Amino acid sequence: MLDKSIIISCDKCPSDGKCSSCLDHRNYVILGNYLIYWNREYSDLSVFTDQIRKTIKVIINLILIIFTALGLIAIFYHAYLLKVTNKDLLLLNNWQGAYLLVFWVSLMFAMFLFYRLKRNRFNFEKVVNSNSFDPGSISSQISANYGVNNQKEKLTEKNIYDVLSGDVKKLLVKSWFLSKKKGSKSITSLHLFLSLLKHESVKLIFSRLGINKDSFKQKIERLIEEREDIKQKELSDFEVTMFNAYLLAYKSMSPHIRINHILTALGLSNEDVVELFLDSGVSVDQINNVITWVKLRDDLRGRYKRYKARSIFKPKGAMNRSMTAIATPFLDRFSQDMTYLAKMGYLDLNVARDNKIEEIYRIIETDNNGVILVGQPGVGKDSIIEGLANRMAAEEVPKHLQDKRLISLSLSSLVSKSSVEGQVESNLLRVMNEIIRSGNIILIIQDIHNVVGVTSAGTENVDLSEVLADVIAKYDVMIIGTTTPNDYTKYLERNPLSANLLKVDLPEPNFNETVQILEAKTFAIENKYGVYFSYQAIERIVKLTSNYIHDRFQPSKSIKILEEVAVMVRKAKGKNHLVTAGDVSKIVSEKVNIPLGEVSASESDKLMNLEELIHKRIIGQHEAVKMVSSSLRRARAELRDESKPITNLLFLGPTGVGKTELAKTVSQIFFNSEDSMIRLDMSEYQERTSIARLIGMEGSTEGGVLTEAIRKNPFSLLLLDEIEKAHPDILNIFLQVMDDGRLTDSSGRTIDFSNCIIIATSNAAAFYIQDQVALGTDLKEVKQNLLQSELRPYFKPEFLNRFSGIVLFKPLTPKEIEQITVLMLKKVTKRLENKGIHFSASEEAIKELAEIGFSKEFGARPLARAIQQRVDNSLANFLLTGKIGRRDKVVLERGGEIRIEKAKKF
């Protein structure tokens, strides 16, 4: 934006900012060969004079309209008299007299009226032509001429006021009346901004941004009252705003300064306005994007009207305007005329893909026969073809594409209706012969890889792709094909077709391009469902689908969510409601089954008390629980590197101390289900050949155990059990996963791990840990020794360095084993409750089970076996023999004795 220091002022100007009529005493900028300045004073007299002028113009126009109407009445009355008197209406001599004189005079008045209305609609003064400059180097153009006062005589002077649109001029008058009402002697940027709030387009912008206009208005009014110093400034913020608005119009190649330029200039150059928006939770970039969104609506409407108007001259059928083409009846049976569909207005307009259409133009212009658009499903291949069809219908294409038809061939229809007769090749040649003879057809073949390997049924004829390649090479048939990257590599890369058709890669649109595409789609969806999208909702859709939906591609996956959230809001809130970012988060959260959006009060309480929740299932291991809880809180608050997994943790310790149980607990709390845990026993991957099991066999379409599990369930906890037993090359794979958050499978698909929690467990150096804890060594020292020496035989230092945290699990104490016994017996209680049976255990029984199940070497694992043998087996026998029934009370006593308290029978 324009810096105040670039605006040139004369040092002879008085301090109140008023300039003499001499140009040296005006504020101006030099833009190329033009001197741009602002010269317009507002006062009671100037505003009154303007109103008088407008009134006079209206009166003159009314007089001209009256005279034009009199002429029409005169000519019709003359015709009426001729008919009444039975005179010949076609005889020239009968068309004379006073009424005809009135008509001819009124015709001159009508022409003058048309001239005045046309002149009033289109200003003769326009923003300087930016085609001769680079819009991206405005600052350098201004700076290069800064201070060159002695060359002003050679420059063309342009007053900014002369290029204002009618709406902006009205806005300035309203701003002047407002400033007068507020006690100011001149217009300020805040007065201008306050007046803007009443404009319809600005109301729409505020609605899109989710800003309360009334409260915003009150803030501006308070700010105006506080700014006493705005009445006197050497260079007012208002003038800076007008200079910036001019440069914005210049950059956008707009002929006039419009309302959107004024609003953008205010948002970019006025600190007070910027702060007001920031206080409302809206950034400057969001303001600009919403203004672009509103402008996009007008641009699309204008483009549609232009295409429709220009397509009138496009022939409807096979014939071209030069009358050199021929009919194509056989081709028409298997195809669709895209230019005809565009002419009738059935195709969507192309947005944010103009660069790819221009690339197609360049390739075809260099004497190539066509292109193959290579992109994943949903990235916009069809949209580019429809955009090209619209341009061809309007003849807004290079000369060699004008007066041609864009025809989409249906391969499935051609093959299905030909293979039965064994004539696939001959029918394709017949189609191509009509195209060659017509000379005005560009052929579209969707999924062009499908022609490879196609022959007539029951024959050993030539491959259809070879037939097509031969025709293209010999007769310069222009073809545009589409395919996916995998299909191009598999079928077309070494096929003769690729020698004739150049590859055009079509990646996913970037964030801003996807936002623009969604903005264009909202107009039809809003009209269909009667809801309205905020800009934050659009941004949220693109962000969440990019981060959390990985089995589809942009912009297709965002468009699907766009329509789905519109349906949801329509059903939940009814018509005329705003779709917010929260609504989007709710939809995506349901799809991916993880919490998104704003943290609710209940969820906040849950997150802040994670340690307590985890300890309901995990006894002891406070360091491990604390580290895991902190990682989950960071992830939920979105304070992590989103290109990497949520967290990578290594659990070290003896067997049976709760490493796996903690992983299950984390899965239950964060992903709401233990089923969201993907468990790999790394002892099964001790050979290098096991890599194929993880990522898939080379050349196979089936994915690996790891990659398929994450692809189908990207929001999960990945548990790598006994990781020290895996082959070193497999550890290198996980090193890449933890570092980059992604892994490529055998099919070339990139699998995203950025929404996974990765927990690896290891019994490495377990005896060392047990011995050191028994000796009372500080855990920090134990951990340091593990990293420096004890773990080196198992893991490389760079592998250990990839973990967000290495957690040391201590051997369990007898007291902790007793607490674990209570937890395990609660599971027995819950299972019996489902059968209507009440279960409890005495204190003596619990202590006995804990003593039996305690083991320094194996942790709590013997306890599970003890409960199974002394409790579960006995209960099973009682249930099978019918000794226990509904409402009975079962009490476990010391020695494994089961005491039954029978319930009263009804």
Coordinates of C-alpha atoms in Angstrom, one line a residue, residues 151-553:
Q151 CA 9.6 17.2 -14.7
K152 CA 5.9 17.8 -13.8
E153 CA 5.3 19.8 -16.9
K154 CA 5.8 16.6 -19.0
L155 CA 3.3 14.6 -17.0
T156 CA -0.4 14.1 -17.6
E157 CA -2.4 15.3 -14.7
K158 CA -5.3 13.1 -13.3
N159 CA -7.6 14.2 -10.6
I160 CA -8.8 11.2 -8.5
Y161 CA -12.3 12.7 -8.1
D162 CA -12.9 12.4 -11.8
V163 CA -12.6 8.6 -11.8
L164 CA -15.0 8.0 -8.9
S165 CA -18.0 5.9 -9.6
G166 CA -21.4 7.4 -8.9
D167 CA -21.8 5.3 -5.7
V168 CA -18.5 6.6 -4.3
K169 CA -19.4 10.2 -5.1
K170 CA -22.7 9.8 -3.2
L171 CA -20.8 8.2 -0.4
L172 CA -18.5 11.2 -0.1
V173 CA -21.4 13.6 0.1
K174 CA -23.0 11.5 2.9
S175 CA -19.6 11.4 4.7
W176 CA -19.4 15.2 4.5
F177 CA -22.9 15.6 6.0
L178 CA -21.9 13.2 8.7
S179 CA -18.6 15.0 9.5
K180 CA -20.6 18.3 9.6
K181 CA -23.0 16.7 12.0
K182 CA -20.2 15.4 14.2
G183 CA -18.6 18.9 14.3
S184 CA -15.6 18.3 12.0
K185 CA -14.6 20.8 9.3
S186 CA -13.6 18.1 6.9
I187 CA -14.1 14.5 6.0
T188 CA -12.0 11.9 7.8
S189 CA -11.4 8.2 7.1
L190 CA -13.7 7.3 10.1
H191 CA -16.5 9.4 8.7
L192 CA -16.0 7.7 5.4
F193 CA -16.1 4.3 7.1
L194 CA -19.2 5.1 9.1
S195 CA -21.0 6.1 5.9
L196 CA -19.9 2.9 4.2
L197 CA -21.7 0.7 6.7
K198 CA -25.0 1.7 5.1
H199 CA -24.0 0.5 1.7
E200 CA -25.6 -2.8 0.6
S201 CA -22.3 -4.4 -0.6
V202 CA -20.6 -3.5 2.7
K203 CA -23.6 -5.0 4.7
L204 CA -23.0 -8.2 2.7
I205 CA -19.3 -8.2 3.5
F206 CA -20.0 -7.7 7.2
S207 CA -22.5 -10.5 7.1
R208 CA -19.9 -12.8 5.5
L209 CA -17.4 -11.9 8.1
G210 CA -19.9 -12.5 10.9
I211 CA -19.5 -9.0 12.3
N212 CA -22.4 -7.3 14.1
K213 CA -22.8 -4.1 12.1
D214 CA -24.7 -2.2 14.9
S215 CA -22.0 -2.8 17.6
F216 CA -19.3 -2.0 15.0
K217 CA -21.1 1.3 14.2
Q218 CA -21.2 2.3 17.9
K219 CA -17.4 1.6 18.2
I220 CA -16.7 3.9 15.2
E221 CA -18.9 6.7 16.7
R222 CA -17.1 6.5 20.0
L223 CA -13.8 6.6 18.2
I224 CA -14.7 9.7 16.3
E225 CA -15.6 11.4 19.5
E226 CA -12.3 10.5 21.1
R227 CA -10.2 11.6 18.1
E228 CA -10.1 15.4 18.6
D229 CA -6.8 15.6 16.7
I230 CA -8.3 14.4 13.5
K231 CA -9.6 17.9 12.6
Q232 CA -6.2 19.3 11.8
K233 CA -3.6 17.3 9.9
E234 CA -1.0 18.2 7.3
L235 CA -2.0 15.2 5.2
S236 CA -5.3 13.7 6.3
D237 CA -6.0 10.0 6.4
F238 CA -8.9 10.6 4.1
E239 CA -6.5 11.7 1.3
V240 CA -4.2 8.7 1.9
T241 CA -7.3 6.5 1.6
M242 CA -8.3 8.1 -1.7
F243 CA -4.7 7.7 -3.1
N244 CA -4.7 4.0 -2.0
A245 CA -8.2 3.5 -3.5
Y246 CA -6.8 4.8 -6.8
L247 CA -3.9 2.4 -6.7
L248 CA -6.2 -0.5 -5.9
A249 CA -8.3 0.3 -8.9
Y250 CA -5.1 0.6 -11.0
K251 CA -3.9 -2.8 -9.8
S252 CA -7.2 -4.5 -10.5
M253 CA -7.4 -2.7 -13.9
S254 CA -10.8 -1.2 -13.0
P255 CA -11.7 1.9 -15.0
H256 CA -13.2 3.6 -11.9
I257 CA -12.8 3.7 -8.2
R258 CA -15.7 1.7 -6.7
I259 CA -17.0 1.0 -3.2
N260 CA -14.9 -2.1 -2.7
H261 CA -11.7 -0.1 -3.5
I262 CA -12.6 2.4 -0.8
L263 CA -13.3 -0.3 1.8
T264 CA -10.0 -2.2 1.0
A265 CA -8.1 1.1 1.2
L266 CA -9.5 1.8 4.6
G267 CA -8.7 -1.7 5.8
L268 CA -5.1 -1.5 4.6
S269 CA -4.1 2.1 5.4
N270 CA -6.1 3.3 8.5
E271 CA -4.8 2.0 11.8
D272 CA -8.1 2.7 13.6
V273 CA -10.1 0.7 11.1
V274 CA -7.6 -2.2 11.2
E275 CA -7.8 -2.3 15.0
L276 CA -11.6 -2.3 14.9
F277 CA -11.6 -5.3 12.6
L278 CA -8.9 -7.1 14.7
D279 CA -11.0 -6.5 17.8
S280 CA -13.9 -8.2 16.0
G281 CA -11.7 -11.2 15.3
V282 CA -11.2 -10.4 11.6
S283 CA -7.8 -10.0 10.0
V284 CA -6.9 -7.7 7.1
D285 CA -6.4 -10.8 4.8
Q286 CA -9.9 -12.0 5.6
I287 CA -11.3 -8.5 4.7
N288 CA -9.6 -8.6 1.4
N289 CA -10.7 -12.2 0.7
V290 CA -14.3 -11.4 1.4
I291 CA -14.2 -8.2 -0.8
T292 CA -12.8 -10.4 -3.5
W293 CA -15.6 -12.9 -2.8
V294 CA -18.3 -10.2 -3.3
K295 CA -16.5 -9.0 -6.4
L296 CA -16.3 -12.6 -7.7
R297 CA -20.1 -12.8 -7.7
D298 CA -20.3 -9.7 -9.9
D299 CA -17.5 -10.9 -12.1
L300 CA -19.1 -14.3 -12.6
R301 CA -22.4 -12.7 -13.3
G302 CA -20.8 -10.4 -15.9
R303 CA -18.8 -13.3 -17.4
Y304 CA -21.9 -15.4 -17.7
K305 CA -23.8 -12.6 -19.4
R306 CA -20.9 -11.9 -21.7
Y307 CA -20.5 -15.6 -22.7
K308 CA -24.3 -15.9 -23.3
A309 CA -24.3 -12.7 -25.4
R310 CA -21.3 -13.7 -27.5
S311 CA -22.4 -17.3 -27.9
I312 CA -25.5 -16.1 -29.8
F313 CA -23.3 -16.1 -32.9
K314 CA -22.1 -19.6 -32.3
P315 CA -23.8 -22.1 -34.6
K316 CA -26.0 -24.7 -32.8
G317 CA -25.3 -27.7 -35.0
A318 CA -22.3 -29.2 -36.7
M319 CA -21.9 -26.4 -39.2
N320 CA -19.3 -23.7 -38.5
R321 CA -19.7 -20.0 -39.4
S322 CA -17.5 -20.3 -42.5
M323 CA -19.8 -23.0 -43.8
T324 CA -16.9 -25.4 -44.4
A325 CA -17.8 -28.2 -41.9
I326 CA -19.9 -31.2 -42.5
A327 CA -22.4 -33.1 -40.4
T328 CA -21.2 -35.9 -38.0
P329 CA -24.2 -38.2 -37.5
F330 CA -22.2 -41.3 -36.5
L331 CA -20.0 -39.3 -34.0
D332 CA -23.1 -37.7 -32.5
R333 CA -24.4 -41.2 -31.4
F334 CA -21.5 -41.6 -29.0
S335 CA -20.7 -38.0 -28.0
Q336 CA -21.9 -34.8 -26.3
D337 CA -21.4 -31.3 -27.7
M338 CA -19.8 -29.3 -24.9
T339 CA -19.9 -26.0 -26.8
Y340 CA -23.6 -26.4 -27.3
L341 CA -24.1 -27.1 -23.6
A342 CA -22.0 -24.0 -22.9
K343 CA -24.1 -22.0 -25.3
M344 CA -27.3 -23.0 -23.5
G345 CA -25.8 -22.1 -20.1
Y346 CA -25.6 -25.6 -18.7
L347 CA -21.9 -25.6 -17.8
D348 CA -20.3 -24.1 -14.7
L349 CA -17.8 -21.2 -15.0
N350 CA -14.2 -22.0 -14.4
V351 CA -12.6 -20.4 -11.3
A352 CA -8.9 -20.3 -10.2
R353 CA -7.8 -22.5 -13.1
D354 CA -7.1 -19.9 -15.8
N355 CA -3.4 -20.7 -15.8
K356 CA -4.0 -24.3 -16.8
I357 CA -6.3 -23.3 -19.7
E358 CA -3.6 -20.8 -20.8
E359 CA -1.1 -23.7 -20.7
I360 CA -3.4 -25.8 -23.0
Y361 CA -3.5 -22.9 -25.4
R362 CA 0.3 -22.6 -25.5
I363 CA 0.7 -26.4 -26.1
I364 CA -1.9 -26.5 -28.9
E365 CA -0.4 -23.4 -30.5
T366 CA 3.0 -25.0 -30.8
D367 CA 1.7 -27.4 -33.5
N368 CA 1.0 -30.2 -31.0
N369 CA -2.0 -32.4 -31.5
G370 CA -3.4 -32.0 -28.0
V371 CA -2.8 -32.7 -24.3
I372 CA -3.5 -35.2 -21.6
L373 CA -4.7 -33.7 -18.3
V374 CA -3.2 -35.8 -15.5
G375 CA -4.7 -35.3 -12.1
Q376 CA -6.2 -37.2 -9.2
P377 CA -10.0 -37.7 -9.1
G378 CA -11.7 -34.5 -8.0
V379 CA -8.9 -32.0 -8.7
G380 CA -10.9 -30.2 -11.4
K381 CA -10.2 -31.9 -14.8
D382 CA -13.9 -31.6 -15.8
S383 CA -14.0 -28.0 -14.6
I384 CA -11.1 -27.1 -16.9
I385 CA -12.9 -28.7 -19.9
E386 CA -16.1 -26.9 -19.0
G387 CA -14.2 -23.6 -18.7
L388 CA -12.6 -24.2 -22.2
A389 CA -16.1 -25.0 -23.6
N390 CA -17.5 -21.7 -22.2
R391 CA -14.7 -19.8 -23.8
M392 CA -15.0 -21.5 -27.1
A393 CA -18.8 -20.8 -27.1
A394 CA -18.0 -17.1 -26.6
E395 CA -15.1 -17.3 -29.1
E396 CA -12.8 -15.9 -26.4
V397 CA -10.0 -18.3 -27.4
P398 CA -6.9 -18.1 -29.6
K399 CA -7.6 -17.9 -33.4
H400 CA -6.8 -21.5 -34.1
L401 CA -9.5 -22.6 -31.6
Q402 CA -12.2 -20.2 -32.9
D403 CA -15.2 -21.4 -34.9
K404 CA -14.7 -25.0 -33.6
R405 CA -16.8 -27.5 -31.5
L406 CA -15.6 -29.2 -28.4
I407 CA -17.0 -32.8 -28.5
S408 CA -16.7 -35.3 -25.6
L409 CA -16.5 -38.9 -26.8
S410 CA -18.1 -41.6 -24.7
L411 CA -15.7 -44.6 -24.9
S412 CA -18.0 -46.9 -22.9
S413 CA -20.8 -46.2 -25.3
L414 CA -18.6 -46.7 -28.4
V415 CA -17.2 -50.0 -27.1
S416 CA -20.5 -51.4 -25.8
K417 CA -22.3 -50.8 -29.1
S418 CA -19.4 -52.0 -31.2
S419 CA -17.8 -55.0 -29.4
V420 CA -20.8 -57.2 -30.0
E421 CA -20.4 -56.8 -33.7
G422 CA -16.6 -57.1 -33.5
Q423 CA -16.1 -53.7 -35.0
V424 CA -14.5 -51.5 -32.3
E425 CA -11.6 -50.5 -34.5
S426 CA -13.7 -49.8 -37.6
N427 CA -16.2 -47.8 -35.7
L428 CA -13.5 -45.7 -34.1
L429 CA -12.0 -45.1 -37.5
R430 CA -15.4 -44.1 -38.7
V431 CA -15.7 -41.6 -35.9
M432 CA -12.3 -40.2 -36.6
N433 CA -13.1 -40.0 -40.3
E434 CA -16.0 -37.7 -39.6
I435 CA -13.9 -35.6 -37.3
I436 CA -11.2 -35.3 -40.0
R437 CA -13.7 -34.4 -42.7
S438 CA -15.5 -31.9 -40.5
G439 CA -12.3 -30.0 -39.7
N440 CA -13.9 -28.0 -36.8
I441 CA -13.9 -30.5 -33.9
I442 CA -11.6 -30.8 -30.8
L443 CA -12.2 -34.2 -29.3
I444 CA -12.4 -34.8 -25.5
I445 CA -11.7 -38.4 -24.3
Q446 CA -12.3 -38.7 -20.6
D447 CA -10.2 -41.5 -18.9
I448 CA -8.2 -41.9 -22.1
H449 CA -6.2 -44.8 -20.5
N450 CA -9.3 -47.0 -21.0
V451 CA -8.5 -47.2 -24.8
V452 CA -5.3 -49.1 -24.0
G453 CA -5.8 -52.9 -24.4
V454 CA -9.3 -52.6 -26.0
T455 CA -9.9 -54.8 -29.1
S456 CA -12.9 -56.3 -30.7
A457 CA -14.5 -59.2 -28.8
G458 CA -13.1 -62.6 -29.8
T459 CA -10.4 -61.2 -32.1
E460 CA -6.7 -60.4 -32.0
N461 CA -7.0 -57.1 -33.7
V462 CA -4.8 -54.0 -33.1
D463 CA -5.0 -52.2 -29.8
L464 CA -7.5 -49.3 -29.9
S465 CA -4.8 -46.9 -28.5
E466 CA -2.5 -47.7 -31.4
V467 CA -5.3 -47.0 -33.9
L468 CA -6.0 -43.6 -32.2
A469 CA -2.3 -42.7 -32.0
D470 CA -1.9 -43.4 -35.7
V471 CA -4.9 -41.2 -36.7
I472 CA -3.6 -38.4 -34.5
A473 CA -0.2 -38.5 -36.0
K474 CA -1.3 -38.7 -39.7
Y475 CA -4.3 -36.3 -39.7
D476 CA -3.5 -33.8 -36.9
V477 CA -6.7 -34.5 -35.0
M478 CA -6.8 -32.3 -31.9
I479 CA -7.5 -34.3 -28.8
I480 CA -7.7 -33.5 -25.0
G481 CA -7.6 -36.5 -22.8
T482 CA -7.9 -37.0 -19.0
T483 CA -6.4 -39.6 -16.7
T484 CA -5.0 -40.1 -13.2
P485 CA -1.2 -40.2 -12.4
N486 CA -1.3 -43.9 -11.6
D487 CA -3.1 -44.7 -14.8
Y488 CA -0.8 -42.5 -16.9
T489 CA 2.3 -44.3 -15.5
K490 CA 0.8 -47.7 -15.8
Y491 CA -0.9 -47.5 -19.3
L492 CA 0.2 -44.3 -21.2
E493 CA 3.8 -43.5 -20.3
R494 CA 5.2 -45.9 -22.8
N495 CA 2.2 -45.9 -25.2
P496 CA 2.3 -44.2 -28.6
L497 CA -0.4 -41.8 -27.4
S498 CA 2.0 -40.1 -25.1
A499 CA 4.2 -39.2 -28.1
N500 CA 1.4 -37.3 -29.7
L501 CA -0.4 -35.8 -26.6
L502 CA 1.7 -33.7 -24.2
K503 CA 1.2 -34.3 -20.5
V504 CA -0.3 -31.4 -18.4
D505 CA 0.0 -32.1 -14.7
L506 CA -3.0 -30.9 -12.7
P507 CA -2.2 -30.8 -8.9
E508 CA -4.6 -30.0 -6.2
P509 CA -5.4 -26.3 -6.0
N510 CA -3.6 -24.5 -3.1
F511 CA -5.4 -23.0 -0.1
N512 CA -6.4 -19.7 -1.7
E513 CA -7.4 -21.3 -5.0
T514 CA -9.6 -23.8 -3.2
V515 CA -11.2 -20.9 -1.2
Q516 CA -12.0 -19.1 -4.4
I517 CA -13.5 -22.2 -6.0
L518 CA -15.7 -22.7 -2.9
E519 CA -16.7 -19.0 -3.0
A520 CA -17.9 -19.4 -6.5
K521 CA -19.8 -22.6 -5.6
T522 CA -21.6 -20.9 -2.7
F523 CA -23.9 -18.8 -4.8
A524 CA -25.8 -21.7 -6.3
I525 CA -25.8 -23.7 -3.0
E526 CA -27.0 -20.6 -1.0
N527 CA -29.8 -20.1 -3.5
K528 CA -30.7 -23.8 -3.4
Y529 CA -30.9 -24.2 0.4
G530 CA -31.6 -20.7 1.6
V531 CA -28.7 -20.4 3.9
Y532 CA -25.6 -18.1 3.8
F533 CA -22.0 -18.9 4.4
S534 CA -19.6 -16.8 6.5
Y535 CA -16.1 -16.4 5.2
Q536 CA -14.8 -18.2 8.3
A537 CA -16.9 -21.2 7.4
I538 CA -15.3 -21.3 3.9
E539 CA -11.8 -21.1 5.4
R540 CA -12.7 -23.7 8.0
I541 CA -13.9 -26.2 5.3
V542 CA -10.7 -25.9 3.3
K543 CA -8.5 -26.2 6.4
L544 CA -10.3 -29.1 8.0
T545 CA -10.7 -31.1 4.8
S546 CA -7.0 -30.6 4.0
N547 CA -5.9 -31.7 7.5
Y548 CA -8.4 -34.5 8.2
I549 CA -9.8 -36.0 5.0
H550 CA -7.1 -37.8 3.0
D551 CA -8.9 -40.3 0.9
R552 CA -10.2 -37.6 -1.5
F553 CA -8.7 -34.5 -3.2

